[in-house]
Structure formats: C-alpha cells, structure tokens
Coordinates of C-alpha atoms in Angstrom, one line a residue:
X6 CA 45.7 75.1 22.7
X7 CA 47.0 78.2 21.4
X8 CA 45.0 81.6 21.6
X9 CA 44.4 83.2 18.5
X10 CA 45.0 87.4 18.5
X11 CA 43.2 89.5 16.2
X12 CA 45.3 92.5 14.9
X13 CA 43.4 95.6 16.2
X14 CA 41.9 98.4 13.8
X15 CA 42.9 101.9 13.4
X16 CA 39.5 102.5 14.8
X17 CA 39.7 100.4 18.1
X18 CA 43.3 102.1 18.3
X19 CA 42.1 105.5 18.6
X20 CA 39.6 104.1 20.9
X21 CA 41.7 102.9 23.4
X22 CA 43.9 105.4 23.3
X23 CA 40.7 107.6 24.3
X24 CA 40.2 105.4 26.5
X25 CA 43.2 105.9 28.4
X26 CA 43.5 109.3 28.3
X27 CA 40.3 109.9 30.0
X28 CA 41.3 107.1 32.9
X29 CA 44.5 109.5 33.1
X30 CA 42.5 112.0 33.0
X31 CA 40.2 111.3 36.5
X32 CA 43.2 109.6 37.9
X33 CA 44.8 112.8 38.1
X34 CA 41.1 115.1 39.1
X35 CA 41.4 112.8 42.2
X36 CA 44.9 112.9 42.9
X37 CA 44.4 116.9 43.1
X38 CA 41.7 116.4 45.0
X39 CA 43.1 114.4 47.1
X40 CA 42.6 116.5 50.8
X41 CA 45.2 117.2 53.0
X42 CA 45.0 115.3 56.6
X43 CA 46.5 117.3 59.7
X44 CA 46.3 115.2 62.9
X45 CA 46.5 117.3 65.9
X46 CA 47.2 115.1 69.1
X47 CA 47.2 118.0 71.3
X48 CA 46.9 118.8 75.4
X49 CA 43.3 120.3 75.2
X50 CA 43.0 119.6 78.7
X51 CA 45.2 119.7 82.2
X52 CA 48.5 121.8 82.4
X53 CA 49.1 122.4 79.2
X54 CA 46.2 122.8 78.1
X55 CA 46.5 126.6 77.5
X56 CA 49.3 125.6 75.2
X57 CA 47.0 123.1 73.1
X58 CA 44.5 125.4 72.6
X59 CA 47.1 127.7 71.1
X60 CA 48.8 125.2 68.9
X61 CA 44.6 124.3 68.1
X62 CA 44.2 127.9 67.0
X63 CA 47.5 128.0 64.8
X64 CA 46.6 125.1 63.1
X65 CA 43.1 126.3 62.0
X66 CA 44.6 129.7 60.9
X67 CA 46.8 128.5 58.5
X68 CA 44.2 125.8 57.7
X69 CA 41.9 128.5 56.5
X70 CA 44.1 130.8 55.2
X71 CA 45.4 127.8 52.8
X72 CA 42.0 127.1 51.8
X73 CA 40.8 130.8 51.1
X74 CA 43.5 130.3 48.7
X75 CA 42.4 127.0 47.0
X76 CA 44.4 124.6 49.2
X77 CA 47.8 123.8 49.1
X78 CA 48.9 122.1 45.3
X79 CA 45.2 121.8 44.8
X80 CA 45.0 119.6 47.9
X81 CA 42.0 120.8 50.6
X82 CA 43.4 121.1 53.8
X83 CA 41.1 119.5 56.8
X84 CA 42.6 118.7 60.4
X85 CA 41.3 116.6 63.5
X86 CA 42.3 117.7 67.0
X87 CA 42.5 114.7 69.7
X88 CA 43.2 115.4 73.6
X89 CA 46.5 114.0 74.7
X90 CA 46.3 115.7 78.2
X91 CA 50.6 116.1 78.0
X92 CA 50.4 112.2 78.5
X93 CA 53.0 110.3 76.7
X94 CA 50.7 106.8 76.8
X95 CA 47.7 109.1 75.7
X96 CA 49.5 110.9 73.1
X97 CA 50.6 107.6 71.4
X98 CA 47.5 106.0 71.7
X99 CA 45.2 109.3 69.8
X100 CA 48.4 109.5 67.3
X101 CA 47.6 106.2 66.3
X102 CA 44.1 106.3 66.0
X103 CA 44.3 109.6 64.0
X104 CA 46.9 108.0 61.8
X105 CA 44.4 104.8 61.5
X106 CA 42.0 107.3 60.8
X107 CA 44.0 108.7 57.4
X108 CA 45.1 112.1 59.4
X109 CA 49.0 110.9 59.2
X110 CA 51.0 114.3 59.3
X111 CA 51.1 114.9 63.0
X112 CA 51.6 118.2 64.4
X113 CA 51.1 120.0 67.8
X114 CA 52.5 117.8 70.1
X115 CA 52.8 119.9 73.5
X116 CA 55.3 117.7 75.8
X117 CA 58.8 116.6 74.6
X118 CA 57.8 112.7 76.6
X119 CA 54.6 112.6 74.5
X120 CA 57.0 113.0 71.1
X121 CA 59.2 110.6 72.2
X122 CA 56.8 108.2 72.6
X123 CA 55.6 109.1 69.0
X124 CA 58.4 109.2 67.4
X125 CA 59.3 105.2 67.4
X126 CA 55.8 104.2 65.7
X127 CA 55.6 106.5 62.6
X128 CA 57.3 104.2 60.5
X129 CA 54.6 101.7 61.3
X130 CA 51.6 103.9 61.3
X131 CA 52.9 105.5 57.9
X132 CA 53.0 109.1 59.1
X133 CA 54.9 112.1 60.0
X134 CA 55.4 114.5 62.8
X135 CA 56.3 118.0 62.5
X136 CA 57.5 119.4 66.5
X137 CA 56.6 122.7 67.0
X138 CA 56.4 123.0 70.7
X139 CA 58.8 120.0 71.9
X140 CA 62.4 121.0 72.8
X141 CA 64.3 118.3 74.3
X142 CA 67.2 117.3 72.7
X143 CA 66.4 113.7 72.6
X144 CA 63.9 114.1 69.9
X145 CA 66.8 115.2 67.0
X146 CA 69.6 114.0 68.9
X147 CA 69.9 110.0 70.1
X148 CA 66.2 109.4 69.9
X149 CA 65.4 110.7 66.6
X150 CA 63.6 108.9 63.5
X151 CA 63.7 109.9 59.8
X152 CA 59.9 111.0 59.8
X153 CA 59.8 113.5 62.9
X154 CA 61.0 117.0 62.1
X155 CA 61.5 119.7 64.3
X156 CA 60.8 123.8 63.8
X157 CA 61.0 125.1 67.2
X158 CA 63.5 125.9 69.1
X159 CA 65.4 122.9 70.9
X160 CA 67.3 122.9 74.0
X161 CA 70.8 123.3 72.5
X162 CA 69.5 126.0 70.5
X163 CA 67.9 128.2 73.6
X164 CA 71.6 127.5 75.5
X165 CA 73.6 129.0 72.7
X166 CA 71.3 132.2 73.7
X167 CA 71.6 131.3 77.3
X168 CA 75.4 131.4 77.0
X169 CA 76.5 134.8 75.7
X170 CA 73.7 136.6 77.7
X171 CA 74.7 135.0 81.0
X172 CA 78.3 136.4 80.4
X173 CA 77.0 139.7 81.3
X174 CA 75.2 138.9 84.2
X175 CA 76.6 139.5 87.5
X176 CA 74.8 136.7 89.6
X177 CA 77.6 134.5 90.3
X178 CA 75.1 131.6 92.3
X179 CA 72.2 130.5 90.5
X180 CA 69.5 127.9 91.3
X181 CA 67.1 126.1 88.5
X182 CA 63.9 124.8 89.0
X183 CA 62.2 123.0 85.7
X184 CA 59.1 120.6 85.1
X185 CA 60.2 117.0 85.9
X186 CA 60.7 115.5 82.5
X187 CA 62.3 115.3 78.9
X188 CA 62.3 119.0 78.4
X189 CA 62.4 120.6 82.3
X190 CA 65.7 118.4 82.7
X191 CA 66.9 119.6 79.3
X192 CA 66.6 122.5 79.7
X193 CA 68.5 123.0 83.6
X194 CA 71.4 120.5 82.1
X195 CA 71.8 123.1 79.1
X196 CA 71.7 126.4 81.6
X197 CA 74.2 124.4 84.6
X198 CA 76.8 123.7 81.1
X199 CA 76.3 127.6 80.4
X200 CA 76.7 128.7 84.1
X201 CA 79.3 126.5 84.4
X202 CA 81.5 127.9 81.7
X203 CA 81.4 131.5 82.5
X204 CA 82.5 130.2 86.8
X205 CA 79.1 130.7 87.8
X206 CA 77.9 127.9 90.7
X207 CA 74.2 126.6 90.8
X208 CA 73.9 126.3 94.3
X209 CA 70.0 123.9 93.7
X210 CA 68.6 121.7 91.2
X211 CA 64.8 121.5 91.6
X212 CA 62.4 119.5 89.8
X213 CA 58.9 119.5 90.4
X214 CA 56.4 116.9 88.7
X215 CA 53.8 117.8 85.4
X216 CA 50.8 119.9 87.5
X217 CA 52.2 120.5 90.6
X218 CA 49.9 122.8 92.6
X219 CA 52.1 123.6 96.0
X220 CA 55.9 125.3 95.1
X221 CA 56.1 126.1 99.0
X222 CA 58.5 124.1 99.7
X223 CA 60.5 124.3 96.3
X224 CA 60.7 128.1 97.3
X225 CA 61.7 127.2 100.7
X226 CA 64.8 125.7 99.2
X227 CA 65.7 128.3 96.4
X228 CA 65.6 130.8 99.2
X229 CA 67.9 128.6 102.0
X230 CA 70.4 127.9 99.2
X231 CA 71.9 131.3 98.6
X232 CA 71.0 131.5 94.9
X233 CA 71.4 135.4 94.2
X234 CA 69.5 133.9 90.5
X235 CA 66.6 132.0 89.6
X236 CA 66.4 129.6 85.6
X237 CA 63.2 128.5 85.3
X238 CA 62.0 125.7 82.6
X239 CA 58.4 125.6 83.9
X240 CA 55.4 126.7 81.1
X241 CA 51.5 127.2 81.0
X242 CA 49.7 126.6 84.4
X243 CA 52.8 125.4 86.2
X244 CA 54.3 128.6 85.2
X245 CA 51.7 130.5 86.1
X246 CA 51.1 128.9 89.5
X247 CA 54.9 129.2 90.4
X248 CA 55.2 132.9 89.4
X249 CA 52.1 133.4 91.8
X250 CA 53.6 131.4 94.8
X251 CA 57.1 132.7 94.3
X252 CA 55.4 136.8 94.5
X253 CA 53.7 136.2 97.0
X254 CA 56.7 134.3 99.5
X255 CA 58.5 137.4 97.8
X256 CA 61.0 135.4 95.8
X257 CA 60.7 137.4 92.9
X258 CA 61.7 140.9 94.6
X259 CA 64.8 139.4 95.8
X260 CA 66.3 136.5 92.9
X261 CA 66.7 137.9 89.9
X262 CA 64.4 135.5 87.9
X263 CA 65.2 134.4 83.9
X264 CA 63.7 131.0 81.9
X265 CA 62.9 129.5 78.8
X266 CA 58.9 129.3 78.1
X267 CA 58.0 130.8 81.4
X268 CA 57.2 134.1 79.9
X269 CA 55.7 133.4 76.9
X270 CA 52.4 136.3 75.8
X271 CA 50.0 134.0 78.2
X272 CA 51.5 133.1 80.9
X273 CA 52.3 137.0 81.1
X274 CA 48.8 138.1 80.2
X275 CA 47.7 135.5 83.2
X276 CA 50.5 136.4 86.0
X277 CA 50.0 140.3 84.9
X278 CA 52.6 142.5 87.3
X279 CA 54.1 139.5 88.8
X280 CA 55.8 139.3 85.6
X281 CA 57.4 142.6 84.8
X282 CA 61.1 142.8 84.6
X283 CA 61.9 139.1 84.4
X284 CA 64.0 138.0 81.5
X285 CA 63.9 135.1 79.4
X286 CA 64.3 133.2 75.7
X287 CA 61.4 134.8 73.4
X288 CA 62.0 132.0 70.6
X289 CA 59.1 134.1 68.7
X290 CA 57.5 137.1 69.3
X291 CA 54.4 139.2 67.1
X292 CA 56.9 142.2 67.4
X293 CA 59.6 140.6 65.1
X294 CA 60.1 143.4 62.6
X295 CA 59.9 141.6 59.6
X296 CA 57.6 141.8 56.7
X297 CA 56.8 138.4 56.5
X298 CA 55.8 138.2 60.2
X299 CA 54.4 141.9 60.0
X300 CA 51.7 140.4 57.4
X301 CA 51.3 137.3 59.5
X302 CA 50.3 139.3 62.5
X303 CA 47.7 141.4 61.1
X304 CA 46.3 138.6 59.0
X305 CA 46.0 137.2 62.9
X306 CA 44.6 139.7 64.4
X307 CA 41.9 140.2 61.7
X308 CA 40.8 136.5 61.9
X309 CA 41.0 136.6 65.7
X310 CA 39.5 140.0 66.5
X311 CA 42.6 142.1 67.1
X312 CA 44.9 139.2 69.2
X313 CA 48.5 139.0 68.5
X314 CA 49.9 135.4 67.6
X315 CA 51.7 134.4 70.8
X316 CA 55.2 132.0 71.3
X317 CA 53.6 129.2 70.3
X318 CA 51.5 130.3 68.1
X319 CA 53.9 132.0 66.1
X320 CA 56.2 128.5 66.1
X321 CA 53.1 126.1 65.3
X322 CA 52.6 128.4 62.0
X323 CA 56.0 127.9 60.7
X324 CA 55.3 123.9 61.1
X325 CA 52.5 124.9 59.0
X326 CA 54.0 127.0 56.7
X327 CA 57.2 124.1 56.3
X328 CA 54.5 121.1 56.2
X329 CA 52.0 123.1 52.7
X330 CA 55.5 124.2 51.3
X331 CA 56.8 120.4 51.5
X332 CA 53.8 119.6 50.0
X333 CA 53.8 121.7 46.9
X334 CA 57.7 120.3 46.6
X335 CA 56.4 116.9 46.7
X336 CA 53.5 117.1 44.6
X337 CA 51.9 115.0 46.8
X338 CA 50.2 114.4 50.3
X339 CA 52.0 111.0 51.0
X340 CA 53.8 111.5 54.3
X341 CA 57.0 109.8 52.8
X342 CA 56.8 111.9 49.8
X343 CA 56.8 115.1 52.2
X344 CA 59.4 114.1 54.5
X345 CA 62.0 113.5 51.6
X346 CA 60.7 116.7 50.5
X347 CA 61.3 118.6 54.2
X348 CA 64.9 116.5 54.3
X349 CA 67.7 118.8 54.0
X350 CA 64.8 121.3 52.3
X351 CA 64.6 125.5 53.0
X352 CA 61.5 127.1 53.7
X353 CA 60.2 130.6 53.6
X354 CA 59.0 131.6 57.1
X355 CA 58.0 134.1 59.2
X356 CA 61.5 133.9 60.9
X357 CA 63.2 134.2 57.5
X358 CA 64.2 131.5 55.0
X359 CA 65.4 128.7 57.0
X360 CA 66.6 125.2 56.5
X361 CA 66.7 121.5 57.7
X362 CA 69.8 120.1 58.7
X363 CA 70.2 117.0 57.4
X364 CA 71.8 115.4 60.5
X365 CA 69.2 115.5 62.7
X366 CA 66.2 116.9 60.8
X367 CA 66.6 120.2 62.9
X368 CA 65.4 123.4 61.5
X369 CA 68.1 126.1 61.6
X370 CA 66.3 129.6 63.6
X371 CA 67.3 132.7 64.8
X372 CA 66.5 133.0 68.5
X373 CA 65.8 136.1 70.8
X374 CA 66.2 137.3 74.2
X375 CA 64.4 139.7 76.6
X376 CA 62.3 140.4 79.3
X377 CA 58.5 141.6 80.3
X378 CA 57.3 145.2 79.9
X379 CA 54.9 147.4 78.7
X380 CA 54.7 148.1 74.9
X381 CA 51.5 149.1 73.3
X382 CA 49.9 149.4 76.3
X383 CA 49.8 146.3 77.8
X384 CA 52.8 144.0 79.2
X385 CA 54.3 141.5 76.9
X386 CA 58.0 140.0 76.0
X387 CA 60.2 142.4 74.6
X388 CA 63.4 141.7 72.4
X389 CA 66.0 143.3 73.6
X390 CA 69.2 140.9 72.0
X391 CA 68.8 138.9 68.7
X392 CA 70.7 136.2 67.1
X393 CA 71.0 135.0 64.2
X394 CA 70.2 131.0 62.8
X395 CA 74.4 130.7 62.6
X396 CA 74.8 131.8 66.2
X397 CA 72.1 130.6 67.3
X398 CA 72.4 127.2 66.5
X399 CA 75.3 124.9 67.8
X400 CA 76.3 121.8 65.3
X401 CA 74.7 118.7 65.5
X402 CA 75.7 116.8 68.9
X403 CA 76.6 113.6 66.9
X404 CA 74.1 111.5 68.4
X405 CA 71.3 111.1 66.1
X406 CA 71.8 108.2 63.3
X407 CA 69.2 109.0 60.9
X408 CA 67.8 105.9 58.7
X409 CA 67.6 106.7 55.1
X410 CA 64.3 107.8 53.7

C-alpha cells in the first residue's frame, strides 16, 4: 500500500521551523549548564594524608574562584573528594566509583602506585586524570595512557636540577634513602645516574616501606656506610618522622642532607629547626616573583586567612588552571573532548605559559632549587638557583607509545 504525503503549508513551515529553533534553543541552555565534575580520589587519611588535605584545599580554591566568576565556559564547577589512603587498590576502586558517579576528570592523586593503577582503566570508565602530585616516570614514560596528563614535576625533570647542582657540591660519597615504591625508587635511580656522572660514589641504597614509624636502623646504616651526603625521596609524615629521628641520633649535624619533597612548606612548618639549612628541589614555591603567582598568592591567603599556597598546593592549581582552560578550548566537559584539547595544548600558569609535549603528555616547567631559612619571619624553602622549562626538562625517554585520541 503506498503512503500518501501531503505537501506542507507555508504556515506549518514556519511552524516547524519554530519549532526547531526553540529545541536548539534548550539544547544548547543545557549544554551550558551542563556542571563541571572534579573527582578527587585523594589520601585524606594515613601518611599522606597531610598532602591530601592540601591537594583538597587547592581544588576547592580554584573551584570557587571559577564559580565567583560564573564557571568555566558557562559550566558550574562542583567536585567530590574520596579517601584513597595512598593505596593503589583503594585509589582504583574510589576512581571508579567517582567516575560511575559522573565525576570523570580525576585529579589529586597523591602516590605515583595509586596512578598507575588508574591509569589502565580510564579508557573504560570514560574519564581523565590530570597528575599533580605523582612523579614517577612510569606514569608518562612506558606506562602511560592517552587520557592521563601530568603538570608536576616528574622524576627526570627534578634530576636535570639534581645534576648541575650536584656538580658543585664537594661530598664525593653519598647515601639515598627514599619511600619504597614507584616514586621513592625513582627518584634514588635518577640522583645515583646524577652522582654517578659527576664521579661521586653512593656508598647505601635504603628503602623503607609507605608509614614507616622506626628509621633507627636505616640511620644506623647511613651512618656505618661513610656517606659524607644524605638524598632523601621521603614526603609528609614519613618525612617528618625521619627528619625527627635523624636530629635527634644527630645525623643531620654531621651528613649534609638534600631531597626532593622532603622539604616542602609543611613538612618544614612540622619539623621547625630540624629543618634549617637542608637543601632540596622546591618544584613551586609562594615566593616565585611572578605576577601571575604574585596574584595567586594573595588571592590564597585572603580565602585562607593569610596562609601561603604550599608545594603542592601551588602544583594542584596549575592542574586546575590547565583542566578549566582545556575546557573553554573544548567547549565542552566531555573528558575526551578535554584531553584532545590538553594534547600538545599551552596553558597560562602560575609558572608561566607552558605546554604539553606530545610524546608523553608531559607538561614542560621550570624547576627550582634551595634550601630552608628564615624569610618573613618564619622558616620556609627558599630559591636560591632557577631553571628554566628548556633546561629543566630532559627529551622524552622514548618509552611511552601514546594511542591516538
């Protein structure tokens, strides 16, 4: 049987094409609308949970500094904050239920095991991770994915500050002692390479687990071996405790002592004297004299009654800043959409205008160096040697093999 078509009036034309414009119309109210989803799978509790509760309180700052503003593209910006406690199991388990949950750009990871154990499932859960604390090198280099980005500082980057400083150091045996995992072991491997290349020996290689509690015997054996200094890759209450056990066995007064996240603004504020005068990476620091950081600092210490951003404070903003920016690029909140928008892409930051390598999805930083004393009144990490993104960051090692987006 064959359907008869009636030809349409002028009338029911304009009609429909009222019609459609006003679908258009409310499709396009609700795609502005459409609110921003930050998943924070963080380490609110255990070691690192000092750490978490700074990448917590970066989060909400820039959250409510984007929304003071109208959002980001229009987009409301909300966030959910899960406890990983550092666990890699635990961490994969609260990113998927915050993906599930429509929170799908992931950010504030704390330990580099807990990304990699992330990183394999965002293609499934349809999300994105932005690294801001991390730093091994697995997570841009052999183990990377084509949705996890990373604005902190990795490993490589932190030894290609390591290396030139080291030159003019006159300790000839060293000993390193870093957190037993992804990063800890990164981070020694990348110092021993350094060491190595200037004729310098490391006389001990020490690796104590996630939370140790009792460094007696660690100290012991830094002490027996010779070392004349001391690389540490240990952070928040590890850090803290170490420092503590290593004044008091008098360690300290006779190493000369240097590391990479060991002095960051609160593990000083917590160790107080038994920090002054040892050196170490500062990959950000509320001092920066920059106007773009000058503005973000006071903007910080207005919404948190006169503190100063700290380390990782400082670096979980510039995720921030990268993941709204991507997001205006892409016109959209899609975590696909922003990640071919972060892909290759430059940013305005508080560390300058940076940019993505394509390689490896690595963001390109300047990096610092320094050590602990008293400015302002109070003892923090001071830049003493800068460097800038080219010198600071080495080429890409080769080994990441990035699928296409």
């Amino acid at each position: 049987m064959e359907e008869t078509m009636t030809k349409p009036t002028p009338l029911k034309l304009r009609a429909l094409g009222a019609a459609s414009a006003l679908a258009l119309a409310f499709s396009g109210a609700a795609h502005a609308q459409e609110t921003l989803k930050i998943g924070v799978p963080t380490a609110m509790s255990g070691t690192y949970a000092d750490l978490g509760n700074q990448a917590k309180r970066a989060v909400e700052f820039a959250i409510a500094e984007a929304n003071a503003k109208g959002g980001v593209a229009g987009h409301k910006v909300e966030a959910k904050i899960l406890d990983t406690e550092a666990k890699p199991d635990l961490a994969r388990k609260q990113s998927e239920r915050l993906a599930l949950e429509g929170y799908k750009v992931l950010t504030g990871v704390i330990a580099s095991g807990e990304a990699l154990a992330i990183a394999p499932m965002l293609d499934r859960w349809d999300a994105l991770y932005v690294a801001t604390v991390t730093k091994s090198d697995k997570i841009t280099g052999d183990a990377c994915v084509r949705r996890a980005f990373r604005v902190n500082h990795q490993d490589a980057q932190d030894a290609a500050v390591v290396k030139p400083w080291l030159g003019g150091r006159k300790e000839q045996k060293w000993a390193i002692i870093g957190m037993d995992g992804a990063w800890g072991r990164g981070s020694g491997a990348g110092f021993k390479e350094a060491a190595t290349s200037h004729g310098k020996t490391v006389v001990a290689e020490l690796y104590p687990p996630l939370g140790a509690t009792d460094y007696a015997a660690y100290i012991q054996q830094i002490k027996a071996s010779g070392a004349e200094g001391l690389w540490v890759a240990l952070a928040g209450r590890d850090a803290v405790s170490f420092a503590t056990q290593a004044h008091q066995f008098g360690l300290l007064a006779n190493v000369f002592t240097a590391g990479v996240s060991f002095v960051t603004d609160n593990t000083v504020q917590a160790m107080g004297e038994t920090s002054k005068g040892i050196n170490g990476i500062i990959n950000y620091s509320s001092t920066l004299d920059t106007p773009a950081n000058k503005s973000f600092a006071a903007a910080w210490a207005k919404h948190y009654n006169g503190d100063q951003p700290s380390n990782f404070e400082g670096e979980t903003y510039i995720g921030m800043q990268v993941i709204f920016q991507a997001v205006e690029k892409a016109k959209s909140v899609k975590p696909l959409d922003i990640a071919r928008a972060m892909s290759g892409g430059r940013f305005d930051t508080i560390l300058g205008n940076v940019a993505f390598r394509p390689e490896d999805n690595q963001l390109i930083l300047p990096n610092y160096f320094g050590h602990v004393a008293e400015a302002d009144g109070k003892l923090r990490p001071v830049v003493t040697m800068s460097f800038p993104a080219d010198q600071a960051t080495p080429a890409p090692s080769g080994a990441c093999k990035l699928a296409k987006l």
